[in-house]
PDB file of C-alpha atoms in Angstrom:
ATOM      1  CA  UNK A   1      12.337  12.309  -6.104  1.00  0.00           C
ATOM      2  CA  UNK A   2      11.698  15.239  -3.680  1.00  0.00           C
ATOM      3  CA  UNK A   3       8.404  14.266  -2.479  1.00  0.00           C
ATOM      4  CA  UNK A   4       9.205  10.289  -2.005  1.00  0.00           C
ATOM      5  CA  UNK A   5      12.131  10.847  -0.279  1.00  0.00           C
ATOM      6  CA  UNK A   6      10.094  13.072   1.552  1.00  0.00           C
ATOM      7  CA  UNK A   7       7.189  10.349   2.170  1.00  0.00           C
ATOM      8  CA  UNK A   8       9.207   7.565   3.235  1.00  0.00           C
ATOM      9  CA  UNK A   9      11.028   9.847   5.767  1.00  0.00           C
ATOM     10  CA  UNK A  10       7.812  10.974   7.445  1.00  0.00           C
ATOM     11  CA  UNK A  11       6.698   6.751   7.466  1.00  0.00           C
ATOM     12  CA  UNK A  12      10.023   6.442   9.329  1.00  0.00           C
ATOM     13  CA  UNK A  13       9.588   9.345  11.613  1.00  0.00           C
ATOM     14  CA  UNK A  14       6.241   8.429  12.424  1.00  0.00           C
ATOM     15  CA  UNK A  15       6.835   5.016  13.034  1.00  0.00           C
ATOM     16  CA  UNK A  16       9.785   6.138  15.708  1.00  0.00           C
ATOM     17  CA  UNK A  17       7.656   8.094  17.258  1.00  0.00           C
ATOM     18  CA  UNK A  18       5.157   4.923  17.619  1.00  0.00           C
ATOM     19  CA  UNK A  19       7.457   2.418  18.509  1.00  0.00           C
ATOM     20  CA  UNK A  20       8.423   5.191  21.745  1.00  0.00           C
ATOM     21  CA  UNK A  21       4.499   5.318  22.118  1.00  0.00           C
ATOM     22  CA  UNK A  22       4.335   1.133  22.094  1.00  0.00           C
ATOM     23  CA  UNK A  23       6.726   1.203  25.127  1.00  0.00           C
ATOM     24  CA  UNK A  24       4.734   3.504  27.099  1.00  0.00           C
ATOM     25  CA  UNK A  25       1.300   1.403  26.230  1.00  0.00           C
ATOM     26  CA  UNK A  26      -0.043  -1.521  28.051  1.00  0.00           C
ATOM     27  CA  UNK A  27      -0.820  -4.383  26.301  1.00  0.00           C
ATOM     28  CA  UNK A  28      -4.928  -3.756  26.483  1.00  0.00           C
ATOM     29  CA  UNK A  29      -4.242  -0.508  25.538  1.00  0.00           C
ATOM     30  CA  UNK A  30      -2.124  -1.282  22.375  1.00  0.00           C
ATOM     31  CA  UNK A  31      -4.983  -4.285  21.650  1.00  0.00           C
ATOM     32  CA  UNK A  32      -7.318  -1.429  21.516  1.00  0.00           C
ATOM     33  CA  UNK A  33      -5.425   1.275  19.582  1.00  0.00           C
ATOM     34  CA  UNK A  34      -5.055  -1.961  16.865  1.00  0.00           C
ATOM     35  CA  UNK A  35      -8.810  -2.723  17.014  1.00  0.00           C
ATOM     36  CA  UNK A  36      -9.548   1.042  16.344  1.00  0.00           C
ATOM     37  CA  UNK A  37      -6.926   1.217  13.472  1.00  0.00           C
ATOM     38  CA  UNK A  38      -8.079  -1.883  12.096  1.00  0.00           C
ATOM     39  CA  UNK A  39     -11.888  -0.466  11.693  1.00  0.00           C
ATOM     40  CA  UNK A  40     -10.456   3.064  10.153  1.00  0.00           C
ATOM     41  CA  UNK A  41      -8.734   1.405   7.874  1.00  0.00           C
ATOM     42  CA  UNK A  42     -10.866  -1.106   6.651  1.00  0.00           C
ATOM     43  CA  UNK A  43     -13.931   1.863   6.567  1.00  0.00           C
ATOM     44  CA  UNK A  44     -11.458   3.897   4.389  1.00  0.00           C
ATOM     45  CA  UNK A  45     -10.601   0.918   1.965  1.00  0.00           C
ATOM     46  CA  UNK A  46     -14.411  -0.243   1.625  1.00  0.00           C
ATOM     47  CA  UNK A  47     -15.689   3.573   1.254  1.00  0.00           C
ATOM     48  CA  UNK A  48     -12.939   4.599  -1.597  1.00  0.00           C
ATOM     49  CA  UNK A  49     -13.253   1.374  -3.244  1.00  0.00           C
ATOM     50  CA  UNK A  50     -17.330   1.823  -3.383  1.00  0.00           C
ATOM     51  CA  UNK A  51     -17.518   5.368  -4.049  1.00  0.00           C
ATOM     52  CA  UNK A  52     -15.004   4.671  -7.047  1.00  0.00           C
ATOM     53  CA  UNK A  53     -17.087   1.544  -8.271  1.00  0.00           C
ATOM     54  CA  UNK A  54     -20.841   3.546  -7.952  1.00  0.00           C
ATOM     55  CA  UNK A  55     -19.739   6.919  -8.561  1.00  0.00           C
ATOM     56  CA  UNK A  56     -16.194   7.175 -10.178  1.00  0.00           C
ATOM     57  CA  UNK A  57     -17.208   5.181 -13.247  1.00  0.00           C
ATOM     58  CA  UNK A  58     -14.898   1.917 -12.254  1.00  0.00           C
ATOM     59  CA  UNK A  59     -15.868  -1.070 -14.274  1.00  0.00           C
ATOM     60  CA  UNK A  60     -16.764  -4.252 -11.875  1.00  0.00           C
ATOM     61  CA  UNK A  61     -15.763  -6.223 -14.691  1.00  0.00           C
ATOM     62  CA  UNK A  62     -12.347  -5.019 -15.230  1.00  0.00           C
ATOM     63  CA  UNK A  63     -12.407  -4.919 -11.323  1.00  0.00           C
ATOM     64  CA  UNK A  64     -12.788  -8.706 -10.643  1.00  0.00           C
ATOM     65  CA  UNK A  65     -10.964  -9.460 -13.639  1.00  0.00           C
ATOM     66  CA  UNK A  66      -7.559  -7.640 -12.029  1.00  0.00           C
ATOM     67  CA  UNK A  67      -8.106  -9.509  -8.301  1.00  0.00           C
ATOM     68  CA  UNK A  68      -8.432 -12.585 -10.595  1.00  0.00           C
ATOM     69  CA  UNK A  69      -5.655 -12.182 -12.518  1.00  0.00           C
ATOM     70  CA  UNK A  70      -3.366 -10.014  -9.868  1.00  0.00           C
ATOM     71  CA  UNK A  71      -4.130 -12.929  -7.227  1.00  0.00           C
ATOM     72  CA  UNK A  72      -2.747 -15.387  -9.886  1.00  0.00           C
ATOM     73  CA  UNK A  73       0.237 -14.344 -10.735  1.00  0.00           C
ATOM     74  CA  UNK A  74       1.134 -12.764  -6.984  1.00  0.00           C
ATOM     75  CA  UNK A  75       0.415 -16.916  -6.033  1.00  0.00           C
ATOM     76  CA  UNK A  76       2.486 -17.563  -8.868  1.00  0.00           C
ATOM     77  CA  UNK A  77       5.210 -15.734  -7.867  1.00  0.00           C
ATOM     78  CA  UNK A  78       4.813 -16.358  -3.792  1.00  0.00           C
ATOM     79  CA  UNK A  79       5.331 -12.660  -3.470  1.00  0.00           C
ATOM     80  CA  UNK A  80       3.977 -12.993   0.112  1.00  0.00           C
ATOM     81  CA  UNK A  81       6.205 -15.579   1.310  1.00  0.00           C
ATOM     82  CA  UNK A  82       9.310 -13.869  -0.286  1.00  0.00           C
ATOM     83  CA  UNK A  83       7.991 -10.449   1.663  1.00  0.00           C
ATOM     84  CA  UNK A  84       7.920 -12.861   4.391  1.00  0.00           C
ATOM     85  CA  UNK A  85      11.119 -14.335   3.880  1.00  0.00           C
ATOM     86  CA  UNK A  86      12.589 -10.960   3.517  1.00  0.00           C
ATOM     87  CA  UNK A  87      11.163  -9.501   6.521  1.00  0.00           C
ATOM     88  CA  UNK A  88      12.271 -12.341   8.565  1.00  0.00           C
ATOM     89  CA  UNK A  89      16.035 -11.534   7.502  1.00  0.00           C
ATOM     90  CA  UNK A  90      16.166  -8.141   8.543  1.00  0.00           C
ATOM     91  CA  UNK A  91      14.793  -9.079  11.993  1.00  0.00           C
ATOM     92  CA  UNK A  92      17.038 -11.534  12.247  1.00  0.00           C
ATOM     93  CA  UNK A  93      19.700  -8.998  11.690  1.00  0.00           C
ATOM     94  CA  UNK A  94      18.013  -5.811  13.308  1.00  0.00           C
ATOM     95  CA  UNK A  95      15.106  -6.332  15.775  1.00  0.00           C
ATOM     96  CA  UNK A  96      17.340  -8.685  18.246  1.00  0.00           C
ATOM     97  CA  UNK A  97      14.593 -11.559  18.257  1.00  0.00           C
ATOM     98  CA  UNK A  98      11.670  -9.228  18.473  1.00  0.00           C
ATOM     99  CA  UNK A  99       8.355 -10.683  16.359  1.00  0.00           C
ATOM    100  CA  UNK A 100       6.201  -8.909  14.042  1.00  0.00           C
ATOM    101  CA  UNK A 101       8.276  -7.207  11.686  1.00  0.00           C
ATOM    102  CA  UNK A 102       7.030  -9.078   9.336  1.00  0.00           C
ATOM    103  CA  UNK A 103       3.538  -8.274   9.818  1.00  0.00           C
ATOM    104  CA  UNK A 104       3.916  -4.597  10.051  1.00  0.00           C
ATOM    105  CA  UNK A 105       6.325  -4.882   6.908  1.00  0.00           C
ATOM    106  CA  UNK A 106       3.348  -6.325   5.073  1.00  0.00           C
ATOM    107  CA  UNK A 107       0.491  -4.023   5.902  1.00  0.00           C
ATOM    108  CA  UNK A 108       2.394  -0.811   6.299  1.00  0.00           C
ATOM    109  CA  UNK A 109       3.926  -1.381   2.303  1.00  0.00           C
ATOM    110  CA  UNK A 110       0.268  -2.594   0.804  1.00  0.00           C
ATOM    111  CA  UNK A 111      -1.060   0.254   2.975  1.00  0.00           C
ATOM    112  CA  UNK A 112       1.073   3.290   1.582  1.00  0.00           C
ATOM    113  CA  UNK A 113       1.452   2.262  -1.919  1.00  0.00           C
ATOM    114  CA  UNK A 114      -1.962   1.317  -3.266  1.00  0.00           C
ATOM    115  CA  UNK A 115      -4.099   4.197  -3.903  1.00  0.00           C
ATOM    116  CA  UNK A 116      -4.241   7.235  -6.357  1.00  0.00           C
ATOM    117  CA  UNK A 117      -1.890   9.508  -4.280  1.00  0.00           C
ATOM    118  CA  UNK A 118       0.714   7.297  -4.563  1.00  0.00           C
ATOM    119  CA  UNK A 119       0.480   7.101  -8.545  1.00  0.00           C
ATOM    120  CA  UNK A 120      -0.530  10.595  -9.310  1.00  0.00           C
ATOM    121  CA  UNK A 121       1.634  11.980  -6.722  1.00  0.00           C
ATOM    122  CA  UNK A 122       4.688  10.409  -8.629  1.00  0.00           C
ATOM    123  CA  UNK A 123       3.835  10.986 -11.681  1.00  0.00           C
ATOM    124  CA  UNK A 124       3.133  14.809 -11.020  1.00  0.00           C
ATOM    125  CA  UNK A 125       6.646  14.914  -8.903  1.00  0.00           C
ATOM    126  CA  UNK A 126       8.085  13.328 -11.900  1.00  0.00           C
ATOM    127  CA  UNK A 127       6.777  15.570 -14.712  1.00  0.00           C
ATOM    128  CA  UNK A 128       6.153  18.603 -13.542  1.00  0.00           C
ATOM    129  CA  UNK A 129       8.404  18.685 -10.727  1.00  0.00           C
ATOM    130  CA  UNK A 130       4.992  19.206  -8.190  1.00  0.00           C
ATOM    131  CA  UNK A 131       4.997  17.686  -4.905  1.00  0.00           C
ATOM    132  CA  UNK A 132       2.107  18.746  -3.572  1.00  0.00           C
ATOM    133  CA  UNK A 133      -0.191  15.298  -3.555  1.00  0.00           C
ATOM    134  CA  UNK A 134       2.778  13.632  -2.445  1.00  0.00           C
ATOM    135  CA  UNK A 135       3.563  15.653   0.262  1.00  0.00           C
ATOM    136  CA  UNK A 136      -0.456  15.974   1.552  1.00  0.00           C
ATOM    137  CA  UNK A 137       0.680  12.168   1.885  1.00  0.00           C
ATOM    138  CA  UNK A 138       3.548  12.322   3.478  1.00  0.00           C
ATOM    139  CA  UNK A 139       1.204  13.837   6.071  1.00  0.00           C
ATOM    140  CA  UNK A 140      -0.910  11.418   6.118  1.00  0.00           C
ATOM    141  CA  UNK A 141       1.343   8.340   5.962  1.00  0.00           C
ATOM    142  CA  UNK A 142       3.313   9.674   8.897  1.00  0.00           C
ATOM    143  CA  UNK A 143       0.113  10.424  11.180  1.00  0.00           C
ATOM    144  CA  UNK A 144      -1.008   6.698  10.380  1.00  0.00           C
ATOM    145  CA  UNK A 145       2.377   5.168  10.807  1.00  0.00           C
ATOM    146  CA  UNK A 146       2.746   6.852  14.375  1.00  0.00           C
ATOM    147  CA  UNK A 147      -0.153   4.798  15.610  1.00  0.00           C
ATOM    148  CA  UNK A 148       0.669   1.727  13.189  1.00  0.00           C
ATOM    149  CA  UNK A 149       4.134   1.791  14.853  1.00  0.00           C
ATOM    150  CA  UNK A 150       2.566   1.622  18.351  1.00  0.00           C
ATOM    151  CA  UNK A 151       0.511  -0.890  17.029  1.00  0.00           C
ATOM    152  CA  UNK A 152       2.467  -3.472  14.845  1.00  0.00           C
ATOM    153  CA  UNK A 153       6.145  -2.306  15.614  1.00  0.00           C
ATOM    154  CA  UNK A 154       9.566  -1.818  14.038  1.00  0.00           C
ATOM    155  CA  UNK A 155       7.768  -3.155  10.623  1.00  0.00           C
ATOM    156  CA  UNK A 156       6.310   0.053   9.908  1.00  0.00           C
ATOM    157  CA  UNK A 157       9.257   1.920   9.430  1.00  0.00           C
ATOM    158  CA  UNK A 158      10.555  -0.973   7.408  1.00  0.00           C
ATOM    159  CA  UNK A 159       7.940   0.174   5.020  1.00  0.00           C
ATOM    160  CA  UNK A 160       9.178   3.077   4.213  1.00  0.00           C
ATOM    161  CA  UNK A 161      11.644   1.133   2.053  1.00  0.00           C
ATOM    162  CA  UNK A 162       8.732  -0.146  -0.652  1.00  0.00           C
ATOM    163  CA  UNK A 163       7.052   3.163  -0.493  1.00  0.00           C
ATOM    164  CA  UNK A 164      10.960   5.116  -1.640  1.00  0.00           C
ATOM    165  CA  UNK A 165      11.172   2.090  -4.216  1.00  0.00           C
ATOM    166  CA  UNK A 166       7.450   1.847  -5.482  1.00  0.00           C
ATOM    167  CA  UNK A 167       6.882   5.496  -5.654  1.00  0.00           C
ATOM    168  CA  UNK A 168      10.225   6.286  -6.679  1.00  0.00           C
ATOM    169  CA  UNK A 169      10.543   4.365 -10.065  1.00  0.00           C
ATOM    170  CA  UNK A 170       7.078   5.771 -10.745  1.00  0.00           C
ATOM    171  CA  UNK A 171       8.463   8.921 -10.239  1.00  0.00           C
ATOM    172  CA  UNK A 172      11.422   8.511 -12.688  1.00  0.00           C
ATOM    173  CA  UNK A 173       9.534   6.304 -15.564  1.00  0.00           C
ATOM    174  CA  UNK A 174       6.867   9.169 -15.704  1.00  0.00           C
ATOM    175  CA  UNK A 175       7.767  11.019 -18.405  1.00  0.00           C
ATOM    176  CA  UNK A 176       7.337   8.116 -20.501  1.00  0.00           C
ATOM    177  CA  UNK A 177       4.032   6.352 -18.420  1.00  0.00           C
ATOM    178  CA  UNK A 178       1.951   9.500 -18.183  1.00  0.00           C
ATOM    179  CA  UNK A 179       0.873  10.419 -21.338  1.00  0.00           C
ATOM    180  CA  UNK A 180      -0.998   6.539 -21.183  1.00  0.00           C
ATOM    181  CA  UNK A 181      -2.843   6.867 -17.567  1.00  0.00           C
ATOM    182  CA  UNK A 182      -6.474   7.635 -18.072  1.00  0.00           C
ATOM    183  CA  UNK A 183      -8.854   8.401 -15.737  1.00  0.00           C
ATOM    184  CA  UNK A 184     -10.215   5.116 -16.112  1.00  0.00           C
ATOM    185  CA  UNK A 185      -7.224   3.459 -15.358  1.00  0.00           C
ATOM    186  CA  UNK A 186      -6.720   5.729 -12.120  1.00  0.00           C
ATOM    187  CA  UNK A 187     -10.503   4.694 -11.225  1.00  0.00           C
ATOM    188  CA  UNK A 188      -9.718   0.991 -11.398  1.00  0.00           C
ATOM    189  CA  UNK A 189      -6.151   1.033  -9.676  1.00  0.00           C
ATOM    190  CA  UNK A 190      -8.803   3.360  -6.882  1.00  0.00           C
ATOM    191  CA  UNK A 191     -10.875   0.586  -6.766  1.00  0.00           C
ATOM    192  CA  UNK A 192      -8.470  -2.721  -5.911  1.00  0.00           C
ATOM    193  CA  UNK A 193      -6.384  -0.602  -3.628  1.00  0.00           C
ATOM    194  CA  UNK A 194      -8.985   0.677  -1.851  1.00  0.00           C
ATOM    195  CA  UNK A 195     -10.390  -3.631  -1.468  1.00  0.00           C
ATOM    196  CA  UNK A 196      -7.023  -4.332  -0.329  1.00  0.00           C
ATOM    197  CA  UNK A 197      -7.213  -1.502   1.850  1.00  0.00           C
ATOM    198  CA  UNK A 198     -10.076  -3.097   3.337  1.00  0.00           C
ATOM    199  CA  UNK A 199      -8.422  -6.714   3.706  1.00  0.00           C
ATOM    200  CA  UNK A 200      -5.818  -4.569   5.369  1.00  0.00           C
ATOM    201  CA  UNK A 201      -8.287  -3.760   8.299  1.00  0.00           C
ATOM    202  CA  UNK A 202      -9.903  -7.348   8.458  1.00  0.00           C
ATOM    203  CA  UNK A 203      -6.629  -9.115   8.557  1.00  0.00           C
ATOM    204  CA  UNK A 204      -5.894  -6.852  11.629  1.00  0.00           C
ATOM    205  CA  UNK A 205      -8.970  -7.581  13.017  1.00  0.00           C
ATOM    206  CA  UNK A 206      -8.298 -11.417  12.102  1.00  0.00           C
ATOM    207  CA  UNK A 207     -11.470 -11.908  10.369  1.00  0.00           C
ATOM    208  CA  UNK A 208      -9.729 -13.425   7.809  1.00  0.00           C
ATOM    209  CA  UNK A 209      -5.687 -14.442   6.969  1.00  0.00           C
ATOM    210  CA  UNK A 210      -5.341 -12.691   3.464  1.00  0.00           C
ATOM    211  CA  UNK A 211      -2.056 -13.370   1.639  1.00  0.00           C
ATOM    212  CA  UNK A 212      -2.344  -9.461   0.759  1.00  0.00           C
ATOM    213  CA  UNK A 213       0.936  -9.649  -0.809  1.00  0.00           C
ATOM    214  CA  UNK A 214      -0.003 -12.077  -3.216  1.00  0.00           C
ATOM    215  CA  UNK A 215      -2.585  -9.347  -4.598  1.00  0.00           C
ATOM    216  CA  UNK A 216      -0.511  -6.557  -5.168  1.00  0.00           C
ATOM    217  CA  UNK A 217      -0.485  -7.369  -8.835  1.00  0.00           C
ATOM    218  CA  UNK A 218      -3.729  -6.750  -9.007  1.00  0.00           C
ATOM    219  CA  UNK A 219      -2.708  -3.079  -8.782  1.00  0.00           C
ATOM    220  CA  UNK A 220      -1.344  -3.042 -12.664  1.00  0.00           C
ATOM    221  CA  UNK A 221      -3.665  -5.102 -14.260  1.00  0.00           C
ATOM    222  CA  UNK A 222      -5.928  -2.266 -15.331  1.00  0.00           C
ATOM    223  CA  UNK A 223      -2.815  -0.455 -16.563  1.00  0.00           C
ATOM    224  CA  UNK A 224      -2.109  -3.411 -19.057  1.00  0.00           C
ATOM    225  CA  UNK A 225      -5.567  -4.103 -19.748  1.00  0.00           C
ATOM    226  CA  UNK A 226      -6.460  -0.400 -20.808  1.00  0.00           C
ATOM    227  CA  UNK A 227      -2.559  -0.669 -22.807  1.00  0.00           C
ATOM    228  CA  UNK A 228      -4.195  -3.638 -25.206  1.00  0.00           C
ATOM    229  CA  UNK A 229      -7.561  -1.639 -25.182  1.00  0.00           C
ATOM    230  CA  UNK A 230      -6.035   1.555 -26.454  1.00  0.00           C
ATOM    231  CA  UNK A 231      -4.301  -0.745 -29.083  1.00  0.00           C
ATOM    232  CA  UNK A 232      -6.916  -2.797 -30.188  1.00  0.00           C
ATOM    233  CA  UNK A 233      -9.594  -1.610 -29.525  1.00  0.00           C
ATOM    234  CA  UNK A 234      -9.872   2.546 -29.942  1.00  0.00           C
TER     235      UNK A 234
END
């Protein structure tokens, strides 16, 4: 659990240090840090997620069959509105009346746990006690969050409670998950994070109003789909 614990506490570091940022920012300035963000990040999710589709040997098939599905069953479920819900509580009880927690709650927890890193990382942290994937993230999830925190607020840091949860039971179910995770399972969990990566950045742009949450079980459909293929079919 080294390298979680390690990950969330450089989301809530960074985020600290962006939410002392925010303060110093005007409001055009923090406008534009968000607008800049918002392009990175949707350039990141639309790159990884086409790289993996043309070059990593992703299936578009199984692809459009887990946003189908995932979006579904996250509707289904109202995850978005219960992350909502949730992240409405806590500012009741923490941010003294201050909006957007929810918001930066939302895109900070889609943001850090979709992706590769986030499952290999846990997996290796979990099996072979190496944390080096997870902490090249921790890097990179506290750089982000620094300007996310300026950008969105106290949500950010909120985050950092999905990533210790998400990554975390990864981490301790993965001496009985791993020996099942292909590389073509790893491609197609690569290629929906990296589209909701890229909803990420147009939501922040408001190009479009996403119910990203709704989605995130979109992330495990290829790991139940290649489950009944490796039964059934090999």
């Amino acid at each position: 659990m080294l390298g979680t614990a390690v990950n969330a506490a450089a989301i809530v570091a960074g985020g600290l240090v962006g939410l002392l940022i925010k303060g110093r920012l005007k409001e055009n300035l923090r406008a534009t840090i968000m607008q800049g963000i918002a392009l990175a990040v949707a350039l990141i999710g639309f790159s990884g997620a086409a790289d993996t589709l043309i070059n990593g040997g992703a299936s578009t098939l199984v692809f459009i069959m887990s946003l189908a599905v995932g979006g579904l069953a996250g509707a289904a479920l109202d995850i978005d509105h219960k992350f909502t819900v949730f992240a409405a509580f806590i500012e009741r009880k923490i941010s003294r009346g201050k909006e957007g927690l929810s918001k930066g709650f939302v895109t900070g927890s889609i943001l850090y746990c979709v992706g590769t890193m986030a499952v290999v990382g846990s997996i290796e942290s979990g099996v072979l006690a190496k944390h080096d994937i997870l902490f090249a993230k921790s890097a990179l999830d506290g750089i982000s969050a620094i300007v996310l925190g300026a950008a969105l607020g106290p949500g950010i840091i909120l985050s950092a409670a999905s990533v210790f949860l998400y990554q975390g039971a990864i981490t301790l179910a993965a001496g009985l998950v791993s020996p099942y995770i292909t590389q073509d399972m790893l491609a197609q969990i690569s290629v929906t994070g990296g589209v909701l990566v890229l909803a990420i950045g147009l939501n922040l742009l408001n190009v479009t109003k996403i119910k990203l949450a709704n989605f995130l079980p979109a992330i495990f459909v290829p790991v139940v789909y290649y489950a009944i293929y490796g039964l059934f079919v090999v």
